[in-house]
mmCIF file of C-alpha atoms in Angstrom:
data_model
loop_
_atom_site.group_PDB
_atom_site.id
_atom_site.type_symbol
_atom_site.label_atom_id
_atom_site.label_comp_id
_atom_site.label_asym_id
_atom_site.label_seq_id
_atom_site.Cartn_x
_atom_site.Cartn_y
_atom_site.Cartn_z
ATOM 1 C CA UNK A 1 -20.572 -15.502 -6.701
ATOM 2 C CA UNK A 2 -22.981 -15.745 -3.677
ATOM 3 C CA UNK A 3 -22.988 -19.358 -3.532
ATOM 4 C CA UNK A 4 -18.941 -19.673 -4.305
ATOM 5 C CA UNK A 5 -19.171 -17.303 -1.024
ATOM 6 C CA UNK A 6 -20.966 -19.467 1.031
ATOM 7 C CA UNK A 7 -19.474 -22.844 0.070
ATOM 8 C CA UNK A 8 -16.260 -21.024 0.544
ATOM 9 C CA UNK A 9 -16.189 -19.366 3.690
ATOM 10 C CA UNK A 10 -18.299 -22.627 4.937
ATOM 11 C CA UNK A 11 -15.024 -24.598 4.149
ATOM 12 C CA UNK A 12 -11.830 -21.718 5.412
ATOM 13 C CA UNK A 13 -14.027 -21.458 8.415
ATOM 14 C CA UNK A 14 -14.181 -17.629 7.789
ATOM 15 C CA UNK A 15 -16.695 -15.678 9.815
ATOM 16 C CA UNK A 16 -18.554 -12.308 8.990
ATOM 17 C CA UNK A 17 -16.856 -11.546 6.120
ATOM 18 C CA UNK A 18 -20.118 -13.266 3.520
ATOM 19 C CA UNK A 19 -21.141 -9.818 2.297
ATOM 20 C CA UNK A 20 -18.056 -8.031 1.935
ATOM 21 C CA UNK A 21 -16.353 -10.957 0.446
ATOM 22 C CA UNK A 22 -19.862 -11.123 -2.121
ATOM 23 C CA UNK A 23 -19.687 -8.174 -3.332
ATOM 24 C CA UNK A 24 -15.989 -7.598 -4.235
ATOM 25 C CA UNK A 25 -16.388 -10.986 -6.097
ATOM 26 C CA UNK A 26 -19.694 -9.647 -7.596
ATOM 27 C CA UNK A 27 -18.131 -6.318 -8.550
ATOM 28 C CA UNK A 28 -15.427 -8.415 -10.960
ATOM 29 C CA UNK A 29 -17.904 -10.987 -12.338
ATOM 30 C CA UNK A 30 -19.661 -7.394 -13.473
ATOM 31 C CA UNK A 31 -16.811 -6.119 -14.875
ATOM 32 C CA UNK A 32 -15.395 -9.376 -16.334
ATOM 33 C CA UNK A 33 -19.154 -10.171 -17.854
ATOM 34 C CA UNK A 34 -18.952 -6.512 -19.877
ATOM 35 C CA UNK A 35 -15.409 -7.178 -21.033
ATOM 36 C CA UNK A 36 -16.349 -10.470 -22.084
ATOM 37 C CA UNK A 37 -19.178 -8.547 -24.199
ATOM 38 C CA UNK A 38 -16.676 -6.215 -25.784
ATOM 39 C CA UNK A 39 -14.540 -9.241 -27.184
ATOM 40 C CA UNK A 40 -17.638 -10.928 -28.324
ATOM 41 C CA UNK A 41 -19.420 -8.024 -30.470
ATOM 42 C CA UNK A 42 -15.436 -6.988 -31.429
ATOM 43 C CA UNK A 43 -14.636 -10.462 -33.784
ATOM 44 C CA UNK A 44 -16.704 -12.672 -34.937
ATOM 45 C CA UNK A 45 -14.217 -15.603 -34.797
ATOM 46 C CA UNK A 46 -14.905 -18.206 -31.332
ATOM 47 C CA UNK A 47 -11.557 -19.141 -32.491
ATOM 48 C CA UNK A 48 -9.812 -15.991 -32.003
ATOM 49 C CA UNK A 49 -11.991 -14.899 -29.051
ATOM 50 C CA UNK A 50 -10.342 -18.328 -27.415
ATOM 51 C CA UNK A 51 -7.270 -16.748 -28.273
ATOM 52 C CA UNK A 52 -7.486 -13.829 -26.866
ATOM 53 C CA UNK A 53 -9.180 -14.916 -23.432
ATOM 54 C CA UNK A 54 -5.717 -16.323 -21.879
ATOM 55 C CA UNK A 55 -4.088 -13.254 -22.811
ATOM 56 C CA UNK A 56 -6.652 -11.379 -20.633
ATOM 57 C CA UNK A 57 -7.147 -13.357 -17.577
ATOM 58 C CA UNK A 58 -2.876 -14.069 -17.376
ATOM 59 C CA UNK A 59 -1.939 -10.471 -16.227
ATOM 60 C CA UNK A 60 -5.150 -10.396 -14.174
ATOM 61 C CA UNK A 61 -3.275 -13.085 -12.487
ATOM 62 C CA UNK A 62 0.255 -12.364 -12.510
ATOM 63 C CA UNK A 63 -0.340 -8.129 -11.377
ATOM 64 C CA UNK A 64 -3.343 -8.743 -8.717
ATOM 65 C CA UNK A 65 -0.341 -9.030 -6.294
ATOM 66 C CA UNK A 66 -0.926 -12.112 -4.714
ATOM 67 C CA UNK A 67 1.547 -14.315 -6.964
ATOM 68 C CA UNK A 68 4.184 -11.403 -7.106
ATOM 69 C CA UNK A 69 5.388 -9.145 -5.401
ATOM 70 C CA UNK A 70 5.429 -5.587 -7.295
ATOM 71 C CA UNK A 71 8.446 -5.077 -5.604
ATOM 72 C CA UNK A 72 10.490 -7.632 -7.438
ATOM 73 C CA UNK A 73 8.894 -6.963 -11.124
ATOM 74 C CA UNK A 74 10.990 -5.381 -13.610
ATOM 75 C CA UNK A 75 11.832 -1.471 -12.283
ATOM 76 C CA UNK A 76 10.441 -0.480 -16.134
ATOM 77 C CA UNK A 77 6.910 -1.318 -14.473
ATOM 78 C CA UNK A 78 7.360 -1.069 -11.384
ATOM 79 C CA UNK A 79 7.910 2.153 -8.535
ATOM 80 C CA UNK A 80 9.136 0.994 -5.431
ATOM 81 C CA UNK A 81 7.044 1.809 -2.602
ATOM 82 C CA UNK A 82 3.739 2.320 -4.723
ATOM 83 C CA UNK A 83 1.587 -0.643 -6.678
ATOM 84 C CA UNK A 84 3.137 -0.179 -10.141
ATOM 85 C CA UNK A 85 0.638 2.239 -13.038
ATOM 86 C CA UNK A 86 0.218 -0.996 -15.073
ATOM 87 C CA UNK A 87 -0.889 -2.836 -12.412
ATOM 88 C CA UNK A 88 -3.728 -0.327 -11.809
ATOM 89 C CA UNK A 89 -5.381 -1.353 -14.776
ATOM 90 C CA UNK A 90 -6.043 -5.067 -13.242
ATOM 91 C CA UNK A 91 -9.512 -5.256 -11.978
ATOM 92 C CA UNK A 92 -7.992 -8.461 -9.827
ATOM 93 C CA UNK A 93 -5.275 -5.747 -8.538
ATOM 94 C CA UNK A 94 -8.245 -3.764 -6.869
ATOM 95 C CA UNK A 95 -10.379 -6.710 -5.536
ATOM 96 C CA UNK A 96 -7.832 -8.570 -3.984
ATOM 97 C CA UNK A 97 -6.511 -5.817 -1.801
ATOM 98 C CA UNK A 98 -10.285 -4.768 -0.775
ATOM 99 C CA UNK A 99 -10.953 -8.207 0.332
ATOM 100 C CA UNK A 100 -7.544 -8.377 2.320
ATOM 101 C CA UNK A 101 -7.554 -5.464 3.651
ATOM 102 C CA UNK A 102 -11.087 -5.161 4.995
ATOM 103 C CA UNK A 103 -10.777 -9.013 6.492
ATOM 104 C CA UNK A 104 -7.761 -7.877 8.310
ATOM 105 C CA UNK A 105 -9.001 -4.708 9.484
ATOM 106 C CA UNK A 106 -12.654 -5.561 10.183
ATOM 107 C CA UNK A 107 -12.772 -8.712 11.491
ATOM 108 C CA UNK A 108 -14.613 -9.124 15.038
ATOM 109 C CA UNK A 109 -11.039 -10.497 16.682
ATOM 110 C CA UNK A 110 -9.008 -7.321 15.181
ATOM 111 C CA UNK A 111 -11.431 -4.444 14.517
ATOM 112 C CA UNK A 112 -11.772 -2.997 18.218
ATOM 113 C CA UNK A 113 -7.701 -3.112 18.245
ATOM 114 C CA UNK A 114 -6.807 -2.122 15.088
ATOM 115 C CA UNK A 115 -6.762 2.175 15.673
ATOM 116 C CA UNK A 116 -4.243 1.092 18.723
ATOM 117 C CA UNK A 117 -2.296 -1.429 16.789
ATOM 118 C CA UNK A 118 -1.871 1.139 14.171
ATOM 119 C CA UNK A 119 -0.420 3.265 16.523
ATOM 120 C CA UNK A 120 2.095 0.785 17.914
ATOM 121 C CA UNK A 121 3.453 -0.263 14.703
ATOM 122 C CA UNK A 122 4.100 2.960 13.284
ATOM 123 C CA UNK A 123 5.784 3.946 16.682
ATOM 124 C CA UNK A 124 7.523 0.464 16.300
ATOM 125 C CA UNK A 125 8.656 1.096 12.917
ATOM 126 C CA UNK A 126 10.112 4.423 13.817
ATOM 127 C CA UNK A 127 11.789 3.582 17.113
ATOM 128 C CA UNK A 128 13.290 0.569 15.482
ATOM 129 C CA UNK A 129 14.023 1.196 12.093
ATOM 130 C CA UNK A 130 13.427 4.649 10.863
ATOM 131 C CA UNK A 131 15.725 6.705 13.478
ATOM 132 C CA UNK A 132 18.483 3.682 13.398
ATOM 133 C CA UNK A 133 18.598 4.715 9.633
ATOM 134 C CA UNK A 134 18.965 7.985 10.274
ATOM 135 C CA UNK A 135 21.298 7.942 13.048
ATOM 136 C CA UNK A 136 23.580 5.565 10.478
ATOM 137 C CA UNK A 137 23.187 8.354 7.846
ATOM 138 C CA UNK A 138 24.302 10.930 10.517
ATOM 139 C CA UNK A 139 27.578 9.573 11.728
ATOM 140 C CA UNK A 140 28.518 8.525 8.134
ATOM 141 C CA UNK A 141 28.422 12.215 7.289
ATOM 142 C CA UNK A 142 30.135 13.590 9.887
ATOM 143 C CA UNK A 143 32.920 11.111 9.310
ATOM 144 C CA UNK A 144 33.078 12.294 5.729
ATOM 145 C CA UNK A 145 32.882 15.945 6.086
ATOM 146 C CA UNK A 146 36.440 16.685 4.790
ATOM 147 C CA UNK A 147 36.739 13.607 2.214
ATOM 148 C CA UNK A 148 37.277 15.422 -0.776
ATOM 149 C CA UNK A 149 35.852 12.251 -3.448
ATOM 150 C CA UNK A 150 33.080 13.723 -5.546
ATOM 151 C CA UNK A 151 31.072 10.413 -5.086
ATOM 152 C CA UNK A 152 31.059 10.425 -1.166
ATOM 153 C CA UNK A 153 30.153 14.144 -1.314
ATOM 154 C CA UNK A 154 27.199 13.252 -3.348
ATOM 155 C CA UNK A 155 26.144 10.901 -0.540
ATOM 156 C CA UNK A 156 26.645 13.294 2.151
ATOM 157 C CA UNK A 157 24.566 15.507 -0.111
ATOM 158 C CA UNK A 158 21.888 12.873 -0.374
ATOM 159 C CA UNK A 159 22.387 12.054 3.369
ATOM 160 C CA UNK A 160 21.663 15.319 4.506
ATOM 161 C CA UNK A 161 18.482 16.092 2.443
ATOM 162 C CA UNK A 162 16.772 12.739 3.716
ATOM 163 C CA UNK A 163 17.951 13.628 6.985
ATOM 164 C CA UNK A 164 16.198 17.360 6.393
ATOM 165 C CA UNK A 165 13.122 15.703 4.951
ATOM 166 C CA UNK A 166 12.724 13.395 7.641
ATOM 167 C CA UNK A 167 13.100 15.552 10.631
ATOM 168 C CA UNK A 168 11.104 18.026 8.962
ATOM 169 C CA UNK A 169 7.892 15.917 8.765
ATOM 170 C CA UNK A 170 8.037 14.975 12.740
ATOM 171 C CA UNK A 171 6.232 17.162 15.573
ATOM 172 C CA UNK A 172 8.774 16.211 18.468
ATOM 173 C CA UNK A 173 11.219 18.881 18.691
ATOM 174 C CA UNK A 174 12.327 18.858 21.845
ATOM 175 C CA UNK A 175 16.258 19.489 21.643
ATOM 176 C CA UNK A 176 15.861 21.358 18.311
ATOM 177 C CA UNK A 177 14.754 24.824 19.621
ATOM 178 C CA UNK A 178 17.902 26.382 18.873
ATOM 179 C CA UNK A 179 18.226 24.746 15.629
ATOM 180 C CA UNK A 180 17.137 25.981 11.980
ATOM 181 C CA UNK A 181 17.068 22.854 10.488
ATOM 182 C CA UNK A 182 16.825 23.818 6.545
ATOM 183 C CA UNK A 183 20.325 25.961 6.926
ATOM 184 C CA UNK A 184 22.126 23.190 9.664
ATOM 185 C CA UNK A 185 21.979 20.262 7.774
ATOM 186 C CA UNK A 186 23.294 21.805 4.566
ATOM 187 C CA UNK A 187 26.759 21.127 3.499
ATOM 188 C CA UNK A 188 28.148 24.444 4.260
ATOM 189 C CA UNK A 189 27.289 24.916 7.723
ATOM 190 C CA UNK A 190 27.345 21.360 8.934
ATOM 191 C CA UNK A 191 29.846 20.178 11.543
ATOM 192 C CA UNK A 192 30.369 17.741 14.295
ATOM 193 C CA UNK A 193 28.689 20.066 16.869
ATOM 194 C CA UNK A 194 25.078 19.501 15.172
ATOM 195 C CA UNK A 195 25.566 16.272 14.308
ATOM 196 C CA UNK A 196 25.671 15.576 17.998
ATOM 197 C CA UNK A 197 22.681 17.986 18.377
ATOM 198 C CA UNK A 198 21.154 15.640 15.827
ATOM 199 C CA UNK A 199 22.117 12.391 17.363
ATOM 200 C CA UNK A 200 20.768 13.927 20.755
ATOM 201 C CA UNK A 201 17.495 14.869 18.794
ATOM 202 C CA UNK A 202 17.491 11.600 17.194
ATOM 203 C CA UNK A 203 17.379 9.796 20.563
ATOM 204 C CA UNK A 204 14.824 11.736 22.393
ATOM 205 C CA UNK A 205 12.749 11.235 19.394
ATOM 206 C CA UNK A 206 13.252 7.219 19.621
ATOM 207 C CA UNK A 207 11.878 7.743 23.847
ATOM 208 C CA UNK A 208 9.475 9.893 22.389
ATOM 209 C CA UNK A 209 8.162 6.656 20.049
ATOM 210 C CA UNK A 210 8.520 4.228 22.505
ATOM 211 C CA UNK A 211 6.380 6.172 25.261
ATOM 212 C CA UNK A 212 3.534 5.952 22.492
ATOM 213 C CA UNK A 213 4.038 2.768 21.974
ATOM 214 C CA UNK A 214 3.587 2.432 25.410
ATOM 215 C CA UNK A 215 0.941 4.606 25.866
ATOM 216 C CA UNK A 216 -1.088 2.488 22.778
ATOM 217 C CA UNK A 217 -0.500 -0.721 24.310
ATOM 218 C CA UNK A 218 -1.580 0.511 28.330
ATOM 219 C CA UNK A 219 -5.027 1.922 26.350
ATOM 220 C CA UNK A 220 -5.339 -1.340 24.516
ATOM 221 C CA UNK A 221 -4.601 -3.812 27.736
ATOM 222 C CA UNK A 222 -7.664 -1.847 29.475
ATOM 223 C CA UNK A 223 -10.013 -1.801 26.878
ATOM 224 C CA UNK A 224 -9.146 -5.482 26.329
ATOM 225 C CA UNK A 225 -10.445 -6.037 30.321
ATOM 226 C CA UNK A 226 -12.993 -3.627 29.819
ATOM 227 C CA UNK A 227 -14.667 -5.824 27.709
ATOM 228 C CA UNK A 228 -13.958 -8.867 29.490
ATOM 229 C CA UNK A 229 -15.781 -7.374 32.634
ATOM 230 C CA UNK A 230 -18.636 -6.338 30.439
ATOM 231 C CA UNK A 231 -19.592 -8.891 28.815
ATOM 232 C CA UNK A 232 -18.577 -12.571 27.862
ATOM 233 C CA UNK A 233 -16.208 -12.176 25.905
ATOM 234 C CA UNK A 234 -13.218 -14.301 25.483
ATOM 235 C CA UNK A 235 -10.019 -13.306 23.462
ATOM 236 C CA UNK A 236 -8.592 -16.217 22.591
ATOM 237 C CA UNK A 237 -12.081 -17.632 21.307
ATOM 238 C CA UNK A 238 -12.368 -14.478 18.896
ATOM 239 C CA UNK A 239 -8.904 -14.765 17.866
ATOM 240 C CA UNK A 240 -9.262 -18.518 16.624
ATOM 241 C CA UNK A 241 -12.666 -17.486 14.682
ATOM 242 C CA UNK A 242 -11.780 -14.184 13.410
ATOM 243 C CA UNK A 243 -8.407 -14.050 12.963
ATOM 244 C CA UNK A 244 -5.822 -15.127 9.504
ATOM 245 C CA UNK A 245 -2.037 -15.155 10.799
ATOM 246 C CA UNK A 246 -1.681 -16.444 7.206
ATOM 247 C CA UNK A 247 -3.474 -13.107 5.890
ATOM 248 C CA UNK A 248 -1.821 -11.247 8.785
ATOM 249 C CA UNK A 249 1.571 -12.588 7.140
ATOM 250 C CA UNK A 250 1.006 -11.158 3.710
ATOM 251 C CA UNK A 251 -0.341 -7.601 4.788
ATOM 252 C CA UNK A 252 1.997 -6.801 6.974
ATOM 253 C CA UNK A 253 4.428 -8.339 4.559
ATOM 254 C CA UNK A 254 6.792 -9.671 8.131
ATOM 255 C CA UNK A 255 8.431 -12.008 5.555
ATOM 256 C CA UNK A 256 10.691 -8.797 3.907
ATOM 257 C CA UNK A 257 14.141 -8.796 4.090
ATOM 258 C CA UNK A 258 14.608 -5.027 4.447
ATOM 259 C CA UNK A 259 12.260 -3.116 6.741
ATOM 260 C CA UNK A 260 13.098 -0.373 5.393
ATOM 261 C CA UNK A 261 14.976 0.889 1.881
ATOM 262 C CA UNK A 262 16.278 3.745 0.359
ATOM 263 C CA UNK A 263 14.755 4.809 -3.073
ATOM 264 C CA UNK A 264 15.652 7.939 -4.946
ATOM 265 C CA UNK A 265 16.709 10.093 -2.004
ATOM 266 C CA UNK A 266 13.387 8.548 0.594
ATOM 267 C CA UNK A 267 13.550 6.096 3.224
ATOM 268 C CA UNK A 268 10.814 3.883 2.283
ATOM 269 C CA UNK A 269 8.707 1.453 4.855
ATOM 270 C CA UNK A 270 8.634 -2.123 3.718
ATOM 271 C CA UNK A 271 7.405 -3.870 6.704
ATOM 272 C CA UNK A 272 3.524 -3.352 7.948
ATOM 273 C CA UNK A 273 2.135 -1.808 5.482
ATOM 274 C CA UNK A 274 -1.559 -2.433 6.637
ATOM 275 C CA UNK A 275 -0.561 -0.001 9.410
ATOM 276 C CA UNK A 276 1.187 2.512 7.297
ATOM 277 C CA UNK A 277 -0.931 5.703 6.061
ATOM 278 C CA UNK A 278 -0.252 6.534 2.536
ATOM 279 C CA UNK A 279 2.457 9.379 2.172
ATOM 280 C CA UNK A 280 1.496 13.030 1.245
ATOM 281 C CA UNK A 281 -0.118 12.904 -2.429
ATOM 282 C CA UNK A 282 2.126 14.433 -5.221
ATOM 283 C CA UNK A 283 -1.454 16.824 -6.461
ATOM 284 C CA UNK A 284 -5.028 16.241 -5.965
ATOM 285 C CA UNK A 285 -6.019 13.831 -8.142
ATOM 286 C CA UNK A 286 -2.750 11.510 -6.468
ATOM 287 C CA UNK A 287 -4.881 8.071 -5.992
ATOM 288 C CA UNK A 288 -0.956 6.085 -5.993
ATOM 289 C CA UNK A 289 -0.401 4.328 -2.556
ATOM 290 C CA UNK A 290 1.857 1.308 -1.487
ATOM 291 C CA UNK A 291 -0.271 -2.178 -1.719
ATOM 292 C CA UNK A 292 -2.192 -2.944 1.155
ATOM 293 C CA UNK A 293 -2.792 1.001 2.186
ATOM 294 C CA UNK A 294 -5.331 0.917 4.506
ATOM 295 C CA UNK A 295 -6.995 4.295 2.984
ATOM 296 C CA UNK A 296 -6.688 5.824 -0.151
ATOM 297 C CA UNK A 297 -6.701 9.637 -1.027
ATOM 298 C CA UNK A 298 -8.094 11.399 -3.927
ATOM 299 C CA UNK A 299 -9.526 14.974 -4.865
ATOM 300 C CA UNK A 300 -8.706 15.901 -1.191
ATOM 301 C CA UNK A 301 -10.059 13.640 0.716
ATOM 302 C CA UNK A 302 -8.898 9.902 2.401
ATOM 303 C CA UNK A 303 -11.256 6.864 1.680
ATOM 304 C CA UNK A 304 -11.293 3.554 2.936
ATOM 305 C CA UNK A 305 -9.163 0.932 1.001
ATOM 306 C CA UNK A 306 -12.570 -1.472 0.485
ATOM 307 C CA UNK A 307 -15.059 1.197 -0.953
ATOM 308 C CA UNK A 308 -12.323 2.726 -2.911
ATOM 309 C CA UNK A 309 -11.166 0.021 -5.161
ATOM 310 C CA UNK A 310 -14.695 -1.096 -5.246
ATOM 311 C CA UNK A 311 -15.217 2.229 -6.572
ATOM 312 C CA UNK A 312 -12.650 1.785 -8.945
ATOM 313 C CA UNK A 313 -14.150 -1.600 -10.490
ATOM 314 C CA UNK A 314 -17.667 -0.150 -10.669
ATOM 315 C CA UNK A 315 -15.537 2.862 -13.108
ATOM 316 C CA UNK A 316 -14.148 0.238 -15.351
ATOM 317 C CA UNK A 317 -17.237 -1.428 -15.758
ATOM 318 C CA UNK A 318 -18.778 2.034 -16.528
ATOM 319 C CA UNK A 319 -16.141 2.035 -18.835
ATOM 320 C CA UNK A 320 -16.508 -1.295 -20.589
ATOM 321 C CA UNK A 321 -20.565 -0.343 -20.811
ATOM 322 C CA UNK A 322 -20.073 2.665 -22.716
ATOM 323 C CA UNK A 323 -17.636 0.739 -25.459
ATOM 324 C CA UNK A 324 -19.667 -2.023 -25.501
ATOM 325 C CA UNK A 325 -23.067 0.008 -26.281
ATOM 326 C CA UNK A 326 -21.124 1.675 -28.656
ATOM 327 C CA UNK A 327 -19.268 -0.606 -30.037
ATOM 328 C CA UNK A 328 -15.665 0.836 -29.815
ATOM 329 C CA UNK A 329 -13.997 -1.856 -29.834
ATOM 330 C CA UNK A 330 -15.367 -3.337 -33.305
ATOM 331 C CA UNK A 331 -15.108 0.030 -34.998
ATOM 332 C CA UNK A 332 -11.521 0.170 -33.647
ATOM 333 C CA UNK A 333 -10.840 -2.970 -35.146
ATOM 334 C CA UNK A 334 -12.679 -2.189 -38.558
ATOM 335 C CA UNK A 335 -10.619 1.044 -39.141
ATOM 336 C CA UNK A 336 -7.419 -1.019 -38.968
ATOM 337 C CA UNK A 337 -8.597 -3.200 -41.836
ATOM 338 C CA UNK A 338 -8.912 -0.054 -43.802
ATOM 339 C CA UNK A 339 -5.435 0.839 -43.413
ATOM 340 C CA UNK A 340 -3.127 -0.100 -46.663
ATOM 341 C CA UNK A 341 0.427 -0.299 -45.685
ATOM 342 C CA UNK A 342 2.049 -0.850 -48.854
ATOM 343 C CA UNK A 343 0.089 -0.176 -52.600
ATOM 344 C CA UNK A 344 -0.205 -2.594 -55.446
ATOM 345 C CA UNK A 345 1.988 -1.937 -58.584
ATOM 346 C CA UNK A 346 -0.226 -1.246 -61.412
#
């Protein structure tokens, strides 16, 4: 793995990354190596272990995430806006998005930038996208209050919780002082003197994102010259060493139709995801994110995306250790030949 590394990064031209890049490799030649074991002391057939090793290595390649979007597998396997459970079991799943992640975020060119990028996009996202889709979900329910079609009332239903949860998870709420959200925007109450109160809201809040996108992009500028005067440093020079805009493409995902979706009653982001902290976890032990998260949380606590998958190899390689030393998988196997489906007639 060290020298496919070297001779690698020697060729792509990338820089800094020879460690980082080693040991995620590393981690899944570990892992692989063990689970190699397991099939070996399991049969004793070369034939059958030849068998078995493409249907190993071919959902290694198809969920890792690179050929496929999880978006677009089957919705049996797949969650929208979170890598998919079966997925999770790919070892190629978990190294991929360490490497892409961390050579996107920790690069020489974009790690100085990347807390103030961060804070554009999401700003972006929401000026643009977010309160556009909520603005469209508040006129189309004041235009419906009085339909009386059971369907459209379920969408005005629908339209109004999102609307709730949405507003609910923001801090602005200037223009809301007089407002109990929870009991306005239920169906009962709800009329076309809060909508406009909402619509009002809903554009101060879109000022509100642009002035810290603003802000984020001022604070960037200066630091950008403040290293300039302090040093040699040249921009454009660290940009065409450090810097992927083929990587860029796939973790921020720009190529998506939809920026932004609607998924069993949540407005989901689809575009940047490299810049998009994972959502509030469901319990404690909530690990779930969308692909390309830059942090991970479990038992409490928010990790970095790279030393958290790693983590997550080094487990199934723990894993594979213990069944290989004892030998689980063969005595698996062995009790299945004991089994008699059917008994001879006498």
């Amino acid at each position: 793995t060290f020298m496919f590394v070297m001779i690698g990064n020697l060729l792509l031209e990338i820089q800094g990354m020879t460690f980082s890049f080693w040991l995620a490799l590393f981690s899944v030649s570990c892992m692989a190596n063990v689970l190699g074991l397991n099939i070996s002391s399991a049969f004793n057939s070369a034939v059958t272990v030849y068998v078995i090793i493409p249907l190993l290595l071919i959902p290694q390649m198809i969920l890792s995430g690179l050929l496929f979007s999880f978006d677009k597998l089957n919705n049996i396997i797949s969650t929208k806006g979170k890598v998919p459970i079966v997925a999770d079991f790919m070892a190629s799943r978990w190294a991929y998005e360490a490497m892409a992640v961390y050579q996107f975020k920790e690069n020489s060119y974009s790690e100085p930038y990347y807390k103030y990028e961060k804070i554009e996009k999401q700003a972006d996202f929401k000026s643009s996208y977010l309160i556009k889709e909520l603005k469209k979900k508040n006129q189309f329910v004041v235009e419906n209050l009085d339909t009386t079609n059971d369907s459209i009332k379920n969408l005005i239903i629908k339209d109004l919780q999102i609307l709730k949860d949405e507003i609910g998870k923001e801090e602005f709420r200037t223009g809301l002082e007089d407002l109990d959200i929870n009991k306005a925007l239920s169906v009962e109450v709800f009329n076309s003197s809060k909508a406009q109160i909402i619509d009002a809201y809903l554009d101060g809040l879109k000022k509100h994102y642009l002035g810290i996108y603003n802000d984020a992009e001022q604070t960037k500028e200066k630091f950008v010259l403040f290293k300039k005067k302090n040093g040699d440093y040249d921009l454009n020079e660290y940009k065409n060493n450090y810097y992927s805009e083929s990587l860029s493409d796939f973790v921020r995902n720009i190529n998506v139709k939809d920026r932004i979706i609607e998924y069993k009653g949540e407005l989901l982001q689809q575009i940047d995801p490299i810049y998009h902290d994972p959502e509030a976890p469901e319990h404690i032990f909530d690990y779930r994110t969308h692909f390309f998260a830059p942090t991970k949380h479990f038992a409490g606590f928010y990790f970095d995306t790279y030393g958290f998958n790693l983590t997550v190899i080094w487990m199934m390689t723990l894993l594979f250790y213990i069944t290989l030393y004892f030998e689980l998988l063969r005595k698996a196997l062995s009790s299945f030949d004991k089994v008699k489906l059917f008994k001879k007639k006498e």
